[in-house]
PDB file of C-alpha atoms in Angstrom:
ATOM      1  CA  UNK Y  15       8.151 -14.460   5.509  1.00 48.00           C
ATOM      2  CA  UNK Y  16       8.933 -17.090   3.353  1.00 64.00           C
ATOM      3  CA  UNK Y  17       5.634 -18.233   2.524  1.00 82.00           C
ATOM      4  CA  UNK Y  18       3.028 -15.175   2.975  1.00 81.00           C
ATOM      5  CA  UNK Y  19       0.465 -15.639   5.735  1.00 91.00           C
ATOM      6  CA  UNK Y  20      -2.897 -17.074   4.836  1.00 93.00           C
ATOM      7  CA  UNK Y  21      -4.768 -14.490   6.979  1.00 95.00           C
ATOM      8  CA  UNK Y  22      -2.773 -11.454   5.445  1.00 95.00           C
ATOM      9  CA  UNK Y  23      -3.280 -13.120   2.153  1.00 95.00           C
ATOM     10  CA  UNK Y  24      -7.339 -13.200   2.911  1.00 93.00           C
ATOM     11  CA  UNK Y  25      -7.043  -9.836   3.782  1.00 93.00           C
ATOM     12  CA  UNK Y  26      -5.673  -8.381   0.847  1.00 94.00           C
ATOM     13  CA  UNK Y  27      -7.661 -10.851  -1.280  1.00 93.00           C
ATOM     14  CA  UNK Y  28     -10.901  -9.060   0.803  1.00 92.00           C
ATOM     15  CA  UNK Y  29      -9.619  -5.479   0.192  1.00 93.00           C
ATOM     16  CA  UNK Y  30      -9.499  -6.681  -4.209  1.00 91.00           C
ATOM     17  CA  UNK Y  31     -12.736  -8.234  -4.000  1.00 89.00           C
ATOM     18  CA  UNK Y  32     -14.487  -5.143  -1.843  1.00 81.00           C
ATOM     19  CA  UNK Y  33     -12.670  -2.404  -3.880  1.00 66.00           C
ATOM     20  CA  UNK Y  34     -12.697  -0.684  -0.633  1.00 69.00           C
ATOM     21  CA  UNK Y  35     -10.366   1.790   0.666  1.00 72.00           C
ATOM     22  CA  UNK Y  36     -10.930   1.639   4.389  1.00 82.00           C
ATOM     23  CA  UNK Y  37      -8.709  -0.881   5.980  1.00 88.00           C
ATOM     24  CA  UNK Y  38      -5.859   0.126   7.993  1.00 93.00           C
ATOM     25  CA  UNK Y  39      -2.770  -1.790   8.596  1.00 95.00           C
ATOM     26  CA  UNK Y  40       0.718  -1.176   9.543  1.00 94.00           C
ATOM     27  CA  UNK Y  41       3.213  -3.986   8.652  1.00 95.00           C
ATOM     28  CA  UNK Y  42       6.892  -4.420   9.478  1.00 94.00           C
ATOM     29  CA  UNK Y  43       8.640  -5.174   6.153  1.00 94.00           C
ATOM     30  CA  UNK Y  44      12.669  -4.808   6.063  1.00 90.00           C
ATOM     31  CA  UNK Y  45      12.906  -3.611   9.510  1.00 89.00           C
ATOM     32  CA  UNK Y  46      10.531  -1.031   8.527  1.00 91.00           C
ATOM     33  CA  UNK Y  47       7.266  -0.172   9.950  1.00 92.00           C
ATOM     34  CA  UNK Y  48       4.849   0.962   7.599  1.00 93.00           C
ATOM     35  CA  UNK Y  49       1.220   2.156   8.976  1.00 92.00           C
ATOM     36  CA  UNK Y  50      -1.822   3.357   6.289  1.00 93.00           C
ATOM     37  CA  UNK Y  51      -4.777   2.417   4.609  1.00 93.00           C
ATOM     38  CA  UNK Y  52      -4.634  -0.378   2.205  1.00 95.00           C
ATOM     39  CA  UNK Y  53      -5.902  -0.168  -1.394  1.00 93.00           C
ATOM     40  CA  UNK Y  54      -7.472  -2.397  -4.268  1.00 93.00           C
ATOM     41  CA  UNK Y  55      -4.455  -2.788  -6.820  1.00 92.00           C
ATOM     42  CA  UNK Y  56      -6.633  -1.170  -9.922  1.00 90.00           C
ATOM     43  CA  UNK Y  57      -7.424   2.239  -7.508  1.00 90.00           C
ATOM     44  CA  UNK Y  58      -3.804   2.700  -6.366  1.00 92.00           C
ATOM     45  CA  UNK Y  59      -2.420   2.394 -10.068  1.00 92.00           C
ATOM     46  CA  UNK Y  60      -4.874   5.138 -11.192  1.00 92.00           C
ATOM     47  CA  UNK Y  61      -4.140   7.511  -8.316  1.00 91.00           C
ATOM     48  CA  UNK Y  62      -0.265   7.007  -9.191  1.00 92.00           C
ATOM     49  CA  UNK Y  63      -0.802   7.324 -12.458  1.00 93.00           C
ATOM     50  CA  UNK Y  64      -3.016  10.406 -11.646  1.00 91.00           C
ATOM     51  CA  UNK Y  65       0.183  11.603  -9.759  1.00 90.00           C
ATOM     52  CA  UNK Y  66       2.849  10.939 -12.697  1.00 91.00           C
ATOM     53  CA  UNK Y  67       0.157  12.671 -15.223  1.00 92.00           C
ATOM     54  CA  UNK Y  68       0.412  16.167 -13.124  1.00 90.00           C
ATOM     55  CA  UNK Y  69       4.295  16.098 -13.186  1.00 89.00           C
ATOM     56  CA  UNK Y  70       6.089  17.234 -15.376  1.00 89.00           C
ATOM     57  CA  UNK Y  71       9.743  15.183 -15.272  1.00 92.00           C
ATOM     58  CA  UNK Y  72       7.875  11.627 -14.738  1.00 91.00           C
ATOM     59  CA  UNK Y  73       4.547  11.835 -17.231  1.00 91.00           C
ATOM     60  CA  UNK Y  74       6.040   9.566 -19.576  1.00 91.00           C
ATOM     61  CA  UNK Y  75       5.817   7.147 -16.328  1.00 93.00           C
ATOM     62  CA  UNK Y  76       2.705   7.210 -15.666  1.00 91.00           C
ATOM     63  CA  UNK Y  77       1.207   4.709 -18.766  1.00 90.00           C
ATOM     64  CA  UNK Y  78       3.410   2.185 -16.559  1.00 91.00           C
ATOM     65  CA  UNK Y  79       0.741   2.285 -13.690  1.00 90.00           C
ATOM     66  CA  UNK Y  80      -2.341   2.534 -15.741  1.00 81.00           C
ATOM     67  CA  UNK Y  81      -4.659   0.022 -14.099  1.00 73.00           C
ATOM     68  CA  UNK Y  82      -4.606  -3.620 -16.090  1.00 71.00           C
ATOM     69  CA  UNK Y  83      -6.534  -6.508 -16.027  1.00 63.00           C
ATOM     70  CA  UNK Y  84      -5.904  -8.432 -12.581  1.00 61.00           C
ATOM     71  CA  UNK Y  85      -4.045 -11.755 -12.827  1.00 64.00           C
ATOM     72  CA  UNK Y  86      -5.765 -15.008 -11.591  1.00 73.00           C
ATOM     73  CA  UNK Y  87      -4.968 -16.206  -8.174  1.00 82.00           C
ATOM     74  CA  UNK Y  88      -4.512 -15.082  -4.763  1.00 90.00           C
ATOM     75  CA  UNK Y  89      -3.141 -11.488  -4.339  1.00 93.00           C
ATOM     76  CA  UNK Y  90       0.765 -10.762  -3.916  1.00 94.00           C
ATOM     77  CA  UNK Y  91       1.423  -7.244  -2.643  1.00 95.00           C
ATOM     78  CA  UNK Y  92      -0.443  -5.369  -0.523  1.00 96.00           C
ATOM     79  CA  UNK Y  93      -1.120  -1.661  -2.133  1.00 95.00           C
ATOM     80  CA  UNK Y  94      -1.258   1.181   0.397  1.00 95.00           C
ATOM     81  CA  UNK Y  95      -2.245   4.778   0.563  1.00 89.00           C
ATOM     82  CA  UNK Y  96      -2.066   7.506   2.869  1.00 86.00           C
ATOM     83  CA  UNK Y  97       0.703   5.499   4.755  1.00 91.00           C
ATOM     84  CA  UNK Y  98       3.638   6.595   6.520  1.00 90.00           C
ATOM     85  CA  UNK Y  99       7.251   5.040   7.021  1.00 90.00           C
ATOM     86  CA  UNK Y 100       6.952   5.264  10.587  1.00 87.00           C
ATOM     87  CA  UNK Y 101      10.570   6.689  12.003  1.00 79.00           C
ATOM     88  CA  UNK Y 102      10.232   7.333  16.110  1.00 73.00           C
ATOM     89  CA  UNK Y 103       7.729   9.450  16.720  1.00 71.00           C
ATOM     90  CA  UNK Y 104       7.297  10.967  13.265  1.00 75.00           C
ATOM     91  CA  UNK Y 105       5.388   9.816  10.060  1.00 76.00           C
ATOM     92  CA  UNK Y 106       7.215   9.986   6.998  1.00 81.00           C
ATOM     93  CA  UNK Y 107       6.204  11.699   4.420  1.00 78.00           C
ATOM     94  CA  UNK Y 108       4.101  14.106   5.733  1.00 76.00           C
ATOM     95  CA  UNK Y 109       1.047  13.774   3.831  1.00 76.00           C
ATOM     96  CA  UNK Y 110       1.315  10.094   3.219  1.00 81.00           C
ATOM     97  CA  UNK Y 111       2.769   8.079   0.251  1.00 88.00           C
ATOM     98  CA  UNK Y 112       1.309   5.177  -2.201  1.00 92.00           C
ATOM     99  CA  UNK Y 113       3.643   2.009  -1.270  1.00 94.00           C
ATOM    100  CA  UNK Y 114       3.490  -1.589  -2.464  1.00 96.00           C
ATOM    101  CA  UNK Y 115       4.468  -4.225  -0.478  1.00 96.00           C
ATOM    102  CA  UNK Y 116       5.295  -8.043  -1.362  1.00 96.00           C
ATOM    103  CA  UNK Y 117       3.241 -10.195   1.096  1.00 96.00           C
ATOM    104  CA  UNK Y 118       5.945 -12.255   1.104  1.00 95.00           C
ATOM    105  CA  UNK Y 119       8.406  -9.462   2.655  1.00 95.00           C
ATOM    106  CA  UNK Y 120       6.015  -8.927   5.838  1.00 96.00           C
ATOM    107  CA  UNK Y 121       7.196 -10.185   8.423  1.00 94.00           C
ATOM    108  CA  UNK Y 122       5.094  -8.546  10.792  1.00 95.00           C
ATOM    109  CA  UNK Y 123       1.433  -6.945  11.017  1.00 95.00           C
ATOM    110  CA  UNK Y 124      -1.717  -6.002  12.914  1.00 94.00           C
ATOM    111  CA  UNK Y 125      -4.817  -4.603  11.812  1.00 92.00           C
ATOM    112  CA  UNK Y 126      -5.239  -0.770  12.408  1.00 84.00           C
ATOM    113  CA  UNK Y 127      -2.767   1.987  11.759  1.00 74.00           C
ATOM    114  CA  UNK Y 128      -0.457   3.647  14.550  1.00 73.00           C
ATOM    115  CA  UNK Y 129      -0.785   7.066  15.608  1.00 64.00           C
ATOM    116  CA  UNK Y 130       2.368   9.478  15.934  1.00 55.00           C
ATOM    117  CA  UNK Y 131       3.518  12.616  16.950  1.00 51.00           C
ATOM    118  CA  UNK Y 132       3.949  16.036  14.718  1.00 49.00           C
ATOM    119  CA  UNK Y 133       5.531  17.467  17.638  1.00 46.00           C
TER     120      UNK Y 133
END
């Protein structure tokens, strides 16, 4: 997308404002299809930041994500967390990964996440 779509843009805007953690989404960005639960930007920089702290080759990254004051104006990524690159039938990784995603690169979505198959 070009120019990101209002509604997605409301959306993430929503998800800032709320500081809530409980809105699933899967997007298509890049031919990709990404499915999780989207974050407030401030919460997913202090849980990757949390991450980098607890290793031990990327600490000296993690001062990089500490959360910062949020910029005026609508949102521009959308921050997700327990999401999955979806590949066929199988979520990658495993467990679930912090992405960000520019709203701009979406060129696809729907509210919700898909299911998949361990097996």
């Amino acid at each position: 997308m070009s120019k990101p779509d209002e509604l997605l843009v409301d959306i993430a805007a929503t998800v800032e404002s709320g500081q809530s953690n409980q809105m699933s989404m899967t997007v298509v960005v890049g031919g990709a299809v990404l499915t999780g639960r989207l974050a407030p930007e401030a919460l997913w920089r202090q849980r990757v930041s949390e991450v980098l702290t607890d290793s031990a080759r990327l600490g000296e990254f993690s001062g990089v994500f500490s959360p910062s004051e949020r910029a005026d104006g609508p949102p521009t990524h959308l921050h997700f967390h327990l999401a999955r690159i979806l590949q066929g039938t199988v979520g990658i990784p495993e467990t679930g990964g912090m992405y960000r995603v520019a709203l701009e690169d979406v060129s696809a979505w729907t509210v919700g996440d898909f299911s998949y198959s361990d097996h």
